[in-house]
CSV table of C-alpha atoms in Angstrom, one decimal:
chain,number,residue,atom,x,y,z
A,1,MET,CA,-37.7,-11.5,18.3
A,2,ASN,CA,-37.8,-13.5,15.1
A,3,ASN,CA,-37.7,-11.4,12.0
A,4,PHE,CA,-41.0,-11.3,10.1
A,5,ILE,CA,-40.7,-12.8,6.7
A,6,LYS,CA,-42.9,-11.1,4.2
A,7,ILE,CA,-44.7,-13.5,1.9
A,8,ASN,CA,-46.0,-12.6,-1.5
A,9,ASN,CA,-49.7,-11.8,-1.0
A,10,LYS,CA,-51.0,-13.7,-4.1
A,11,LYS,CA,-49.0,-16.8,-3.3
A,12,ILE,CA,-50.1,-17.1,0.3
A,13,LEU,CA,-53.7,-16.4,-0.6
A,14,THR,CA,-53.6,-19.2,-3.2
A,15,ALA,CA,-52.1,-21.6,-0.6
A,16,LEU,CA,-54.7,-20.7,2.0
A,17,VAL,CA,-57.6,-21.0,-0.3
A,18,ILE,CA,-56.4,-24.4,-1.4
A,19,MET,CA,-56.0,-25.5,2.2
A,20,LEU,CA,-59.5,-24.3,3.1
A,21,VAL,CA,-61.4,-25.6,0.0
A,22,PHE,CA,-59.7,-29.0,0.2
A,23,GLY,CA,-59.6,-31.3,3.2
A,24,PHE,CA,-56.5,-31.8,5.4
A,25,TYR,CA,-56.9,-35.5,5.8
A,26,ASP,CA,-55.9,-38.1,3.2
A,27,LYS,CA,-56.3,-41.8,3.9
A,28,ALA,CA,-53.1,-42.7,2.1
A,29,SER,CA,-50.5,-40.3,3.4
A,30,ALA,CA,-52.1,-37.3,5.2
A,31,THR,CA,-50.1,-35.1,2.9
A,32,GLU,CA,-52.3,-35.0,-0.2
A,33,THR,CA,-55.5,-33.0,-0.2
A,34,THR,CA,-59.0,-34.5,-0.9
A,35,LEU,CA,-62.0,-32.5,-1.9
A,36,ALA,CA,-64.2,-31.5,1.0
A,37,ALA,CA,-67.8,-30.7,0.2
A,38,PRO,CA,-68.9,-27.2,1.4
A,39,GLN,CA,-71.9,-26.8,3.6
A,40,ASN,CA,-74.1,-25.8,0.6
A,41,ASN,CA,-72.6,-28.5,-1.7
A,42,GLU,CA,-71.3,-25.9,-4.1
A,43,ILE,CA,-67.6,-25.5,-4.8
A,44,LEU,CA,-66.8,-21.8,-5.1
A,45,THR,CA,-63.8,-21.0,-7.4
A,46,ILE,CA,-62.1,-17.7,-7.9
A,47,PRO,CA,-63.1,-16.4,-11.3
A,48,ASN,CA,-60.4,-16.8,-14.0
A,49,CYS,CA,-60.6,-13.6,-15.9
A,50,SER,CA,-58.4,-12.7,-18.9
A,51,LEU,CA,-58.4,-9.4,-20.7
A,52,LYS,CA,-55.7,-10.4,-23.2
A,53,ASP,CA,-57.9,-10.7,-26.3
A,54,PRO,CA,-59.6,-7.3,-26.0
A,55,ILE,CA,-56.3,-5.6,-25.1
A,56,ASP,CA,-54.5,-7.2,-28.0
A,57,LYS,CA,-57.3,-6.1,-30.4
A,58,LEU,CA,-57.1,-2.5,-29.2
A,59,SER,CA,-53.3,-2.5,-29.4
A,60,GLN,CA,-53.4,-3.8,-33.0
A,61,ILE,CA,-55.8,-1.0,-34.0
A,62,LYS,CA,-53.7,1.7,-32.4
A,63,GLU,CA,-50.6,0.4,-34.3
A,64,LYS,CA,-52.5,0.6,-37.5
A,65,THR,CA,-53.6,4.1,-36.7
A,66,LEU,CA,-50.0,5.2,-36.1
A,67,LYS,CA,-48.9,3.6,-39.4
A,68,GLU,CA,-51.7,5.4,-41.4
A,69,LYS,CA,-50.0,8.0,-43.6
A,70,ASP,CA,-52.5,9.4,-46.0
A,71,GLY,CA,-55.4,9.6,-43.6
A,72,SER,CA,-57.9,7.8,-45.9
A,73,ASN,CA,-58.7,5.1,-43.3
A,74,LEU,CA,-58.7,7.2,-40.2
A,75,ASP,CA,-62.5,7.3,-39.9
A,76,SER,CA,-62.7,3.6,-40.2
A,77,LEU,CA,-59.9,3.0,-37.7
A,78,GLY,CA,-61.5,5.5,-35.3
A,79,GLN,CA,-64.7,3.5,-35.4
A,80,ASP,CA,-62.7,0.3,-34.9
A,81,GLU,CA,-60.9,1.9,-31.9
A,82,PHE,CA,-64.3,3.0,-30.5
A,83,THR,CA,-65.6,-0.6,-30.8
A,84,ALA,CA,-62.5,-2.1,-29.3
A,85,ARG,CA,-62.4,0.3,-26.4
A,86,ARG,CA,-66.0,-0.4,-25.6
A,87,GLU,CA,-65.5,-4.2,-25.8
A,88,LEU,CA,-62.5,-3.8,-23.4
A,89,LEU,CA,-64.6,-1.9,-20.9
A,90,ASN,CA,-67.4,-4.5,-21.2
A,91,ALA,CA,-64.8,-7.2,-20.5
A,92,VAL,CA,-63.6,-5.3,-17.4
A,93,ILE,CA,-67.1,-4.9,-16.2
A,94,LYS,CA,-67.9,-8.6,-16.6
A,95,CYS,CA,-64.7,-9.6,-14.8
A,96,SER,CA,-65.5,-7.2,-12.0
A,97,ARG,CA,-69.0,-8.5,-11.7
A,98,ASP,CA,-67.8,-12.1,-11.6
A,99,GLU,CA,-65.4,-11.3,-8.8
A,100,ILE,CA,-68.1,-9.4,-6.9
A,101,LYS,CA,-70.4,-12.4,-7.2
A,102,PHE,CA,-67.7,-14.7,-6.0
A,103,TYR,CA,-67.0,-12.7,-2.9
A,104,ASN,CA,-70.7,-12.0,-2.2
A,105,LEU,CA,-71.4,-15.8,-2.3
A,106,SER,CA,-68.3,-16.5,-0.2
A,107,LEU,CA,-69.5,-14.1,2.5
A,108,GLU,CA,-73.1,-15.4,2.4
A,109,ARG,CA,-72.0,-18.9,3.0
A,110,LEU,CA,-70.0,-18.1,6.1
A,111,ASN,CA,-71.2,-19.7,9.4
A,112,ARG,CA,-74.4,-18.1,10.4
A,113,ASP,CA,-73.4,-18.3,14.1
A,114,LEU,CA,-70.8,-15.5,13.7
A,115,GLU,CA,-69.8,-13.4,16.6
A,116,PRO,CA,-71.6,-10.0,16.7
A,117,LYS,CA,-68.4,-8.2,15.6
A,118,ASP,CA,-67.8,-10.5,12.7
A,119,ASN,CA,-71.4,-10.4,11.6
A,120,LEU,CA,-71.2,-6.6,11.5
A,121,ILE,CA,-68.1,-6.8,9.3
A,122,LYS,CA,-69.7,-9.3,7.0
A,123,GLU,CA,-72.8,-7.1,6.6
A,124,LYS,CA,-70.5,-4.1,5.9
A,125,PHE,CA,-68.7,-6.0,3.2
A,126,LEU,CA,-71.9,-7.1,1.6
A,127,ILE,CA,-73.0,-3.5,1.5
A,128,ASP,CA,-69.7,-2.5,0.0
A,129,LEU,CA,-70.0,-5.1,-2.7
A,130,LYS,CA,-73.5,-3.9,-3.5
A,131,ALA,CA,-72.2,-0.4,-3.9
A,132,LEU,CA,-69.6,-1.7,-6.4
A,133,SER,CA,-72.3,-3.5,-8.3
A,134,LEU,CA,-74.4,-0.4,-8.6
A,135,TYR,CA,-71.4,1.6,-9.9
A,136,LEU,CA,-70.8,-1.0,-12.5
A,137,ASP,CA,-74.5,-0.8,-13.6
A,138,LYS,CA,-74.1,2.9,-14.0
A,139,ILE,CA,-70.9,2.5,-16.1
A,140,ASN,CA,-72.6,-0.2,-18.2
A,141,ASP,CA,-75.6,2.0,-18.9
A,142,GLY,CA,-73.3,4.8,-19.9
A,143,ILE,CA,-71.3,2.9,-22.5
A,144,SER,CA,-74.4,1.2,-23.9
A,145,ASN,CA,-75.8,4.6,-24.9
A,146,ASN,CA,-75.9,4.9,-28.7
A,147,ALA,CA,-75.0,8.6,-28.4
A,148,ILE,CA,-71.6,7.9,-26.7
A,149,THR,CA,-68.5,9.0,-28.5
A,150,LEU,CA,-64.9,7.8,-28.5
A,151,GLY,CA,-64.0,10.7,-26.2
A,152,ASN,CA,-66.7,9.6,-23.8
A,153,ILE,CA,-65.3,6.0,-23.8
A,154,LYS,CA,-61.8,7.2,-23.0
A,155,ALA,CA,-63.1,9.4,-20.2
A,156,THR,CA,-65.1,6.5,-18.8
A,157,ALA,CA,-62.1,4.2,-18.9
A,158,LYS,CA,-60.0,6.8,-16.9
A,159,GLU,CA,-62.8,7.2,-14.4
A,160,MET,CA,-63.1,3.4,-14.0
A,161,LEU,CA,-59.4,3.0,-13.6
A,162,ASP,CA,-59.4,5.6,-10.8
A,163,TRP,CA,-62.4,3.8,-9.2
A,164,ARG,CA,-60.7,0.4,-9.3
A,165,GLU,CA,-57.5,1.8,-7.8
A,166,GLY,CA,-59.3,3.8,-5.1
A,167,PHE,CA,-62.2,1.5,-4.1
A,168,TYR,CA,-62.3,-1.8,-5.8
A,169,VAL,CA,-58.8,-3.2,-5.5
A,170,PRO,CA,-58.2,-2.1,-1.8
A,171,LEU,CA,-61.5,-3.8,-0.7
A,172,LEU,CA,-60.9,-7.3,-2.1
A,173,PRO,CA,-57.9,-8.2,0.1
A,174,LYS,CA,-59.8,-7.2,3.2
A,175,ILE,CA,-62.7,-9.5,2.2
A,176,GLN,CA,-60.3,-12.3,1.3
A,177,THR,CA,-58.5,-12.1,4.7
A,178,PHE,CA,-61.8,-11.9,6.6
A,179,ILE,CA,-63.2,-15.0,4.9
A,180,LEU,CA,-60.0,-16.9,5.5
A,181,ILE,CA,-60.0,-16.1,9.2
A,182,ILE,CA,-63.6,-17.2,9.6
A,183,GLU,CA,-63.2,-20.4,7.6
A,184,SER,CA,-60.0,-21.2,9.5
A,185,ARG,CA,-61.8,-20.8,12.8
A,186,SER,CA,-64.4,-23.3,11.5
A,187,ALA,CA,-61.6,-25.7,10.5
A,188,GLU,CA,-60.0,-25.5,13.9
A,189,MET,CA,-63.3,-26.2,15.7
A,190,THR,CA,-64.0,-29.1,13.3
A,191,ALA,CA,-60.5,-30.6,14.1
A,192,ARG,CA,-61.1,-30.1,17.8
A,193,ALA,CA,-64.4,-31.8,17.7
A,194,ARG,CA,-62.8,-34.7,15.9
A,195,LEU,CA,-60.0,-34.9,18.5
A,196,ASN,CA,-62.6,-35.0,21.3
A,197,LYS,CA,-64.4,-37.9,19.5
A,198,ILE,CA,-61.1,-39.8,19.1
A,199,ARG,CA,-60.2,-39.2,22.7
A,200,ASP,CA,-63.7,-40.4,23.9
A,201,ALA,CA,-63.5,-43.5,21.7
A,202,LEU,CA,-60.1,-44.3,23.1
A,203,SER,CA,-61.2,-43.7,26.6
A,204,ASN,CA,-64.1,-46.1,26.2
A,205,PHE,CA,-61.6,-48.9,25.4
A,206,LYS,CA,-59.1,-47.7,28.1
A,207,LEU,CA,-56.6,-46.8,25.4
A,208,ASP,CA,-56.2,-43.1,26.0
A,209,GLU,CA,-53.5,-43.6,28.6
A,210,LYS,CA,-51.3,-45.9,26.4
A,211,GLU,CA,-47.7,-44.7,26.3
A,212,ASP,CA,-47.7,-44.6,22.5
A,213,LEU,CA,-51.0,-42.8,22.2
A,214,LYS,CA,-51.1,-40.3,25.1
A,215,PRO,CA,-48.3,-38.1,23.8
A,216,ILE,CA,-50.0,-37.9,20.3
A,217,LEU,CA,-53.3,-36.9,21.9
A,218,ALA,CA,-51.5,-34.2,24.0
A,219,GLN,CA,-49.6,-32.9,21.1
A,220,SER,CA,-52.7,-32.7,19.0
A,221,SER,CA,-54.5,-30.8,21.7
A,222,SER,CA,-51.6,-28.4,22.1
A,223,LEU,CA,-51.4,-27.8,18.3
A,224,LEU,CA,-55.1,-26.9,18.2
A,225,ASP,CA,-54.8,-24.6,21.3
A,226,GLU,CA,-51.9,-22.8,19.5
A,227,SER,CA,-54.0,-22.6,16.3
A,228,ALA,CA,-56.9,-21.1,18.2
A,229,GLU,CA,-54.6,-18.5,19.8
A,230,MET,CA,-53.1,-17.5,16.4
A,231,LEU,CA,-56.6,-17.0,14.9
A,232,ILE,CA,-57.6,-14.9,17.9
A,233,GLN,CA,-54.6,-12.7,17.3
A,234,ALA,CA,-55.2,-12.6,13.6
A,235,SER,CA,-58.7,-11.4,14.2
A,236,SER,CA,-57.5,-8.8,16.7
A,237,ASP,CA,-54.9,-7.6,14.2
A,238,PHE,CA,-57.5,-7.5,11.4
A,239,TYR,CA,-59.9,-5.3,13.5
A,240,GLU,CA,-57.1,-3.0,14.4
A,241,LEU,CA,-55.6,-2.7,10.9
A,242,HIS,CA,-58.8,-1.7,9.3
A,243,ASN,CA,-60.2,0.3,12.2
A,244,PHE,CA,-63.3,-1.7,12.6
A,245,PHE,CA,-63.5,-1.5,16.3
A,246,PRO,CA,-61.7,0.9,18.8
A,247,ARG,CA,-59.0,-0.7,20.8
A,248,GLU,CA,-60.1,-1.6,24.3
A,249,ASN,CA,-58.9,0.9,26.9
A,250,ASN,CA,-57.5,-1.8,29.1
A,251,LYS,CA,-55.7,-3.6,26.3
A,252,VAL,CA,-51.9,-3.7,27.0
A,253,ASP,CA,-49.6,-2.9,24.1
A,254,ILE,CA,-47.2,-5.8,24.5
A,255,ALA,CA,-44.5,-4.4,22.2
A,256,SER,CA,-44.5,-1.1,24.1
A,257,THR,CA,-44.2,-2.8,27.5
A,258,ARG,CA,-41.2,-4.9,26.3
A,259,LEU,CA,-39.5,-1.7,25.0
A,260,GLU,CA,-40.1,0.0,28.4
A,261,ASP,CA,-38.7,-3.1,30.2
A,262,ALA,CA,-35.6,-3.1,28.0
A,263,GLN,CA,-35.0,0.6,28.7
A,264,ASP,CA,-35.4,0.1,32.4
A,265,ASN,CA,-32.9,-2.7,32.4
A,266,LYS,CA,-30.1,-0.6,30.8
A,267,THR,CA,-27.3,0.2,33.2
A,268,ASP,CA,-25.1,3.3,33.2
A,269,ASN,CA,-21.8,1.3,33.1
A,270,LYS,CA,-22.7,-0.1,29.6
A,271,THR,CA,-23.3,3.1,27.7
A,272,ASP,CA,-20.9,2.0,25.0
A,273,GLU,CA,-23.0,-1.0,24.1
A,274,LYS,CA,-25.4,-0.7,21.3
A,275,GLU,CA,-28.9,-0.3,22.5
A,276,GLU,CA,-31.1,-3.2,21.5
A,277,ILE,CA,-34.2,-1.8,19.8
A,278,ILE,CA,-37.3,-3.9,20.3
A,279,LYS,CA,-39.8,-3.2,17.6
A,280,SER,CA,-43.4,-4.4,17.3
A,281,PRO,CA,-44.1,-6.2,14.0
A,282,ILE,CA,-45.7,-4.1,11.3
A,283,ILE,CA,-49.3,-5.2,11.2
A,284,ASN,CA,-50.4,-5.5,7.5
A,285,ASN,CA,-52.4,-8.0,5.5
A,286,ASP,CA,-49.4,-10.2,4.8
A,287,TYR,CA,-48.6,-10.4,8.5
A,288,ILE,CA,-52.1,-11.4,9.4
A,289,LEU,CA,-52.1,-14.1,6.6
A,290,VAL,CA,-48.9,-15.6,8.1
A,291,SER,CA,-50.7,-16.1,11.4
A,292,VAL,CA,-53.6,-17.7,9.6
A,293,SER,CA,-51.2,-19.9,7.5
A,294,ASN,CA,-49.4,-21.1,10.7
A,295,SER,CA,-52.7,-21.8,12.3
A,296,LEU,CA,-53.8,-24.0,9.3
A,297,LEU,CA,-50.4,-25.8,9.4
A,298,ASN,CA,-51.1,-26.7,13.0
A,299,ILE,CA,-54.5,-28.0,12.0
A,300,LYS,CA,-52.9,-30.1,9.3
A,301,LYS,CA,-50.4,-31.5,11.7
A,302,SER,CA,-53.3,-32.5,14.1
A,303,TYR,CA,-54.9,-34.4,11.2
A,304,GLN,CA,-51.6,-36.2,10.6
A,305,ASN,CA,-51.6,-37.2,14.2
A,306,PHE,CA,-55.2,-38.5,13.8
A,307,LEU,CA,-53.9,-40.8,11.1
A,308,LYS,CA,-51.0,-42.0,13.3
A,309,ILE,CA,-53.5,-42.8,16.0
A,310,SER,CA,-55.6,-44.7,13.5
A,311,VAL,CA,-52.6,-46.8,12.3
A,312,LYS,CA,-51.6,-47.6,15.9
A,313,ILE,CA,-55.2,-48.7,16.8
A,314,LYS,CA,-55.3,-51.0,13.8
A,315,ASN,CA,-52.0,-52.5,15.0
A,316,VAL,CA,-53.4,-53.0,18.5
A,317,ILE,CA,-56.6,-54.7,17.4
A,318,GLY,CA,-54.8,-56.7,14.7
A,319,LEU,CA,-56.3,-55.2,11.5
């Protein structure tokens, strides 16, 4: 069994988003990406949020407070710290709201013909995002109160940090992965539809059986079949990882079966040999993203094949 190579989550997410937002097909080389218009003609971009300025401001005020010796400016510095901390909290709330809006729109624009399971997950995530928004409204109302003190601000910041670590941050990767799986399925179906059109066009001109075209068509079909299988597995792993649906009673645990087979094949006269341990891969978000990434690479290869077919046809008809 091949070793699973763990990929940095942020890097692979970036790569996958680029592959999904941009097209796979480029007229010049089939290696560069061209902008593909989304279904609603709106390009969604992940919000670029920076907290550097409010953090730097608060740090500078805290340094001044530490250097204050006679205490004459402590009241003024305390007010400055209060203002800086509130500005930082407001910035965090704005960033969080922008992210929530991005993921909310990304979920809303998913294919409306989702499978029932996926539609339930989509609706659950929309409800989760709504709950996050309501929490941010509550925090915003609290820090906008004129009677709030510096102590209240610090307590709110601690509460919000715990909230982000406990609820907000764990939710977003789930939504990211879900969106990528659904969009990748759509990309695979689009590529397959294009392959079918190419095959039909070639068949009309009796070119689908040509020796230099038939293998490319067969390879493209095989690539897309493998892509579909990887996405089915990614979906299954995603459901299981997050306990969305109970495992089917008749589903066979392939890894366990292989382990049992390996144990049955051991012979008594080879007791000194090291027992080969067959382990199932650890299913986590990175593992699922690898499956999605490999699926998208297959789709990209199929588009490269489409370009090859186009070039060969041009040569045949003398263009």
